[in-house]
Amino acid sequence: MTSLENNVENKILVVGGGRMGAAIINGWLAKGIAPESIFLIDQNQSVLDSYKEQGVNTFINVENVPISESFSVFLLALKPQIILKSINEFNRLINLNSCLISVAAGITVSTLRSLMPNAQHVVRVMPNTPAMIGKGVLVGYIEEQKSAFIDLIEGLFSSLGKFYWVTNEEHMHSVTAISGSGPAYAFYFTQCFIESAKKLGLPEPLAQHLALETIIGSSALLDQSDEDVMQLRENVTSPNGTTQAGLETLMSDNIFMNQLLACCEAAKERSIQLS
């Protein structure tokens, strides 16, 4: 990130200030990237006003961006359906020295190249929403494994959490299904946990506290412990105890495992369809 940090001559254009675009911009600002080096295009005026107050250059449409501007990084933070419909209008802002980065699920490098023929350097990155608090998991794919943009991309996105590369673009479909969509699965499990606590007779406020704090504490232990996830589970499971009784039901006939796998497979298939 040091190659861009506080360097306004290296400019970043972000198209889309929704949840993910905002999470990325906020992470960059928090890590010291100069706000005046960031240019944001979004149709939501309230979003633009918020970032303008912080010193970010804001535009409500692509036509308002001066053609004279040259961007080192061009970040597409739009939904796949929107990219496929409107991306060609941004082509004029790409030059030979720009790195086009897309965080859209499913849209392949070849599709991006066909939609934006001016783009010579194209990268796909799959972030997830915990990037909003610097705890994201982000995975990148680039065709040019020795690209001069490798260090730049790692620096930019490592500021938002853990960053990894894949060398096979097909793996991005699985990445999308696991880390990209995964927070929603975790939130749904937590939602079900809260509802279970309520149905066991606990008052709603207490049910929420116990379920949420158990998930948060378990995640922190998993993060900080040297033991693997199976060992941590076994540490809680006394023979013939309450935890074993509960797990036997949860793990019966691998129903839960199979449902989770089916969930991930459905997300992966949808990513493939979007490509």
Coordinates of C-alpha atoms in Angstrom, one line a residue:
M1 CA 0.0 0.0 0.0
T2 CA 2.9 2.3 0.5
S3 CA 3.1 3.0 -3.3
L4 CA -0.2 4.8 -3.0
E5 CA -0.3 5.9 0.6
N6 CA -0.6 9.7 0.8
N7 CA 0.4 10.0 -2.9
V8 CA -2.2 12.0 -4.7
E9 CA -0.5 11.6 -8.0
N10 CA -1.5 7.9 -8.0
K11 CA -5.2 8.2 -8.4
I12 CA -7.9 5.6 -7.7
L13 CA -11.3 5.6 -9.4
V14 CA -14.1 3.7 -7.6
V15 CA -17.3 3.0 -9.5
G16 CA -20.0 2.2 -6.9
G17 CA -20.2 3.4 -3.3
G18 CA -22.6 0.7 -2.0
R19 CA -21.7 -1.6 0.9
M20 CA -18.7 -3.2 -0.6
G21 CA -17.4 -0.1 -2.4
A22 CA -17.9 1.9 0.8
A23 CA -16.1 -0.8 2.9
I24 CA -13.1 -0.7 0.6
I25 CA -12.9 3.1 0.5
N26 CA -13.3 3.4 4.3
G27 CA -10.6 0.8 4.7
W28 CA -8.2 2.7 2.5
L29 CA -8.9 6.0 4.2
A30 CA -8.4 4.5 7.6
K31 CA -5.0 3.2 6.5
G32 CA -3.8 6.6 5.3
I33 CA -4.5 6.8 1.6
A34 CA -5.1 10.4 0.8
P35 CA -8.8 11.1 0.2
E36 CA -8.0 13.5 -2.6
S37 CA -6.4 10.6 -4.5
I38 CA -9.8 8.8 -4.5
F39 CA -12.4 9.5 -7.1
L40 CA -15.9 8.0 -6.6
I41 CA -18.8 7.6 -9.0
D42 CA -22.2 6.8 -7.5
Q43 CA -25.8 7.7 -8.2
N44 CA -26.7 8.2 -4.6
Q45 CA -26.2 11.9 -3.7
S46 CA -26.1 11.3 0.0
V47 CA -23.3 8.8 -0.4
L48 CA -21.4 11.3 -2.5
D49 CA -22.0 14.1 0.0
S50 CA -20.6 11.9 2.9
Y51 CA -17.4 11.2 1.0
K52 CA -17.0 14.7 -0.3
E53 CA -16.9 16.0 3.3
Q54 CA -13.9 13.7 3.8
G55 CA -12.1 15.1 0.8
V56 CA -12.9 12.4 -1.7
N57 CA -13.6 13.6 -5.3
T58 CA -17.2 12.7 -6.1
F59 CA -19.2 12.4 -9.3
I60 CA -22.8 11.4 -9.9
N61 CA -22.1 10.0 -13.4
V62 CA -19.2 9.1 -15.6
E63 CA -19.7 12.0 -17.9
N64 CA -18.7 14.4 -15.1
V65 CA -15.2 12.8 -14.7
P66 CA -12.7 14.9 -16.6
I67 CA -11.2 13.0 -19.6
S68 CA -7.8 14.4 -18.6
E69 CA -7.7 12.4 -15.4
S70 CA -5.4 9.4 -15.4
F71 CA -6.1 6.6 -12.9
S72 CA -3.6 4.0 -11.6
V73 CA -6.4 1.9 -10.2
F74 CA -9.9 1.6 -11.6
L75 CA -12.1 -0.3 -9.1
L76 CA -15.5 -1.7 -10.3
A77 CA -17.6 -2.2 -7.2
L78 CA -20.9 -2.8 -9.0
K79 CA -23.3 -5.8 -9.0
P80 CA -22.6 -8.2 -11.9
Q81 CA -25.9 -7.4 -13.6
I82 CA -25.1 -3.7 -13.6
I83 CA -21.6 -4.2 -15.0
L84 CA -22.9 -6.2 -17.9
K85 CA -25.4 -3.5 -18.8
S86 CA -23.4 -0.3 -18.4
I87 CA -19.7 -0.9 -18.1
N88 CA -18.7 0.1 -21.7
E89 CA -19.4 3.7 -20.8
F90 CA -16.4 3.7 -18.4
N91 CA -14.0 2.5 -21.1
R92 CA -12.8 6.0 -21.9
L93 CA -11.3 6.4 -18.4
I94 CA -9.0 3.4 -18.8
N95 CA -5.5 3.7 -20.2
L96 CA -2.5 1.5 -20.7
N97 CA -1.2 2.3 -17.3
S98 CA -4.4 1.6 -15.4
C99 CA -5.2 -1.6 -13.4
L100 CA -8.8 -2.6 -13.7
I101 CA -10.0 -4.4 -10.6
S102 CA -13.5 -5.9 -10.4
V103 CA -15.1 -7.2 -7.1
A104 CA -18.2 -8.5 -8.9
A105 CA -19.0 -12.2 -8.5
G106 CA -18.8 -14.3 -11.6
I107 CA -17.7 -11.8 -14.1
T108 CA -14.5 -13.3 -15.7
V109 CA -11.4 -11.5 -16.9
S110 CA -12.2 -12.3 -20.5
T111 CA -15.6 -10.8 -20.1
L112 CA -14.2 -7.7 -18.5
R113 CA -11.7 -7.3 -21.3
S114 CA -14.4 -7.6 -23.9
L115 CA -16.5 -5.0 -22.2
M116 CA -13.6 -2.6 -21.6
P117 CA -11.1 -3.1 -24.5
N118 CA -8.9 -0.3 -23.2
A119 CA -8.0 -2.4 -20.2
Q120 CA -4.6 -4.0 -20.5
H121 CA -4.3 -5.1 -16.8
V122 CA -7.3 -6.8 -15.3
V123 CA -7.7 -8.3 -11.8
R124 CA -10.6 -9.9 -10.1
V125 CA -10.9 -9.6 -6.3
M126 CA -13.5 -11.3 -4.2
P127 CA -13.9 -9.5 -0.8
N128 CA -16.5 -10.1 1.9
T129 CA -18.4 -7.8 4.2
P130 CA -16.1 -8.1 7.3
A131 CA -13.8 -6.0 5.2
M132 CA -15.9 -3.2 6.6
I133 CA -14.1 -3.6 9.9
G134 CA -10.7 -4.7 8.6
K135 CA -11.5 -8.4 9.2
G136 CA -12.3 -9.4 5.6
V137 CA -11.1 -12.3 3.6
L138 CA -10.1 -11.2 0.1
V139 CA -8.9 -13.4 -2.8
G140 CA -7.4 -12.2 -6.0
Y141 CA -6.8 -13.6 -9.5
I142 CA -4.6 -12.0 -12.2
E143 CA -3.6 -13.6 -15.5
E144 CA -0.2 -11.9 -15.4
Q145 CA 1.4 -13.7 -12.5
K146 CA 4.5 -11.4 -12.7
S147 CA 2.5 -8.2 -13.1
A148 CA 3.9 -5.0 -11.8
F149 CA 0.5 -4.5 -10.1
I150 CA 0.9 -7.5 -7.8
D151 CA 2.5 -5.6 -4.9
L152 CA 0.1 -2.6 -5.3
I153 CA -3.0 -4.9 -5.2
E154 CA -1.7 -6.8 -2.2
G155 CA -1.0 -3.6 -0.4
L156 CA -4.4 -2.1 -1.1
F157 CA -6.5 -5.1 -0.1
S158 CA -4.4 -6.3 2.8
S159 CA -5.5 -3.2 4.5
L160 CA -9.0 -4.7 4.7
G161 CA -8.1 -8.1 6.1
K162 CA -6.4 -11.3 4.9
F163 CA -5.5 -11.4 1.2
Y164 CA -4.8 -14.5 -0.9
W165 CA -4.2 -15.3 -4.5
V166 CA -5.5 -18.1 -6.7
T167 CA -3.8 -19.1 -9.9
N168 CA -6.8 -20.7 -11.5
E169 CA -9.7 -18.4 -12.3
E170 CA -12.2 -21.2 -12.0
H171 CA -11.4 -21.3 -8.3
M172 CA -13.0 -17.8 -8.0
H173 CA -16.4 -19.5 -8.2
S174 CA -15.7 -21.6 -5.1
V175 CA -14.1 -18.6 -3.4
T176 CA -17.3 -16.6 -4.0
A177 CA -19.4 -19.5 -2.5
I178 CA -17.2 -19.8 0.6
S179 CA -15.7 -16.5 1.7
G180 CA -17.7 -14.2 -0.5
S181 CA -21.2 -15.5 0.5
G182 CA -20.0 -17.1 3.8
P183 CA -20.8 -14.3 6.2
A184 CA -24.5 -14.6 5.2
Y185 CA -24.4 -18.3 6.2
A186 CA -22.8 -17.4 9.5
F187 CA -25.4 -14.7 10.2
Y188 CA -28.2 -17.1 9.3
F189 CA -26.8 -19.8 11.7
T190 CA -26.6 -17.1 14.4
Q191 CA -30.2 -16.1 13.6
C192 CA -31.3 -19.7 14.1
F193 CA -29.3 -20.0 17.3
I194 CA -31.1 -16.9 18.7
E195 CA -34.5 -18.3 17.7
S196 CA -33.6 -21.7 19.3
A197 CA -32.7 -19.9 22.6
K198 CA -36.0 -18.2 22.6
K199 CA -37.9 -21.4 22.0
L200 CA -36.1 -22.9 24.9
G201 CA -37.8 -20.4 27.1
L202 CA -35.2 -17.7 27.5
P203 CA -36.4 -14.0 27.4
E204 CA -35.6 -12.4 24.0
P205 CA -32.9 -10.0 25.2
L206 CA -31.0 -12.8 27.1
A207 CA -31.5 -15.2 24.2
Q208 CA -29.8 -12.6 21.9
H209 CA -27.0 -11.9 24.3
L210 CA -26.2 -15.5 24.9
A211 CA -26.3 -16.6 21.3
L212 CA -24.4 -13.6 19.9
E213 CA -21.7 -13.6 22.6
T214 CA -21.2 -17.3 22.2
I215 CA -20.6 -17.0 18.5
I216 CA -18.3 -14.0 19.0
G217 CA -16.3 -15.6 21.7
S218 CA -16.0 -18.9 19.9
S219 CA -14.8 -17.1 16.8
A220 CA -12.2 -15.2 18.8
L221 CA -11.0 -18.5 20.4
L222 CA -10.8 -20.1 17.0
D223 CA -8.7 -17.2 15.8
Q224 CA -6.3 -17.1 18.7
S225 CA -5.9 -20.8 19.5
D226 CA -3.2 -23.0 18.2
E227 CA -5.6 -26.0 18.2
D228 CA -7.5 -26.9 15.0
V229 CA -11.3 -26.5 14.8
M230 CA -12.0 -30.2 15.4
Q231 CA -9.9 -30.3 18.6
L232 CA -11.6 -27.1 19.9
R233 CA -14.9 -28.8 19.4
E234 CA -13.8 -32.0 21.2
N235 CA -12.5 -29.9 24.1
V236 CA -16.1 -28.7 24.8
T237 CA -17.6 -32.2 24.3
S238 CA -17.5 -34.2 27.5
P239 CA -18.4 -37.9 27.1
N240 CA -22.1 -38.5 27.6
G241 CA -22.6 -34.8 28.5
T242 CA -25.0 -32.2 27.3
T243 CA -22.8 -31.0 24.4
Q244 CA -22.4 -34.6 23.1
A245 CA -26.2 -35.0 23.2
G246 CA -26.7 -31.8 21.2
L247 CA -24.0 -32.6 18.7
E248 CA -25.3 -36.1 18.1
T249 CA -28.5 -34.5 16.9
L250 CA -26.8 -31.8 14.9
M251 CA -24.4 -34.3 13.2
S252 CA -27.0 -37.1 12.7
D253 CA -26.7 -38.6 9.2
N254 CA -24.6 -35.7 8.1
I255 CA -27.8 -33.7 7.5
F256 CA -26.3 -30.4 8.5
M257 CA -23.0 -31.0 6.6
N258 CA -24.9 -32.0 3.5
Q259 CA -27.2 -29.0 3.7
L260 CA -24.2 -26.7 4.1
L261 CA -22.5 -28.3 1.1
A262 CA -25.6 -27.9 -0.9
C263 CA -25.8 -24.2 0.1
C264 CA -22.2 -23.6 -1.1
E265 CA -22.7 -25.6 -4.3
A266 CA -25.8 -23.5 -5.1
A267 CA -23.8 -20.3 -4.6
K268 CA -21.0 -21.6 -6.8
E269 CA -23.4 -22.6 -9.5
R270 CA -24.9 -19.1 -9.5
S271 CA -21.4 -17.6 -9.8
I272 CA -20.8 -19.8 -12.9
Q273 CA -24.1 -18.7 -14.4
L274 CA -23.2 -15.0 -13.9
S275 CA -20.0 -15.6 -15.8

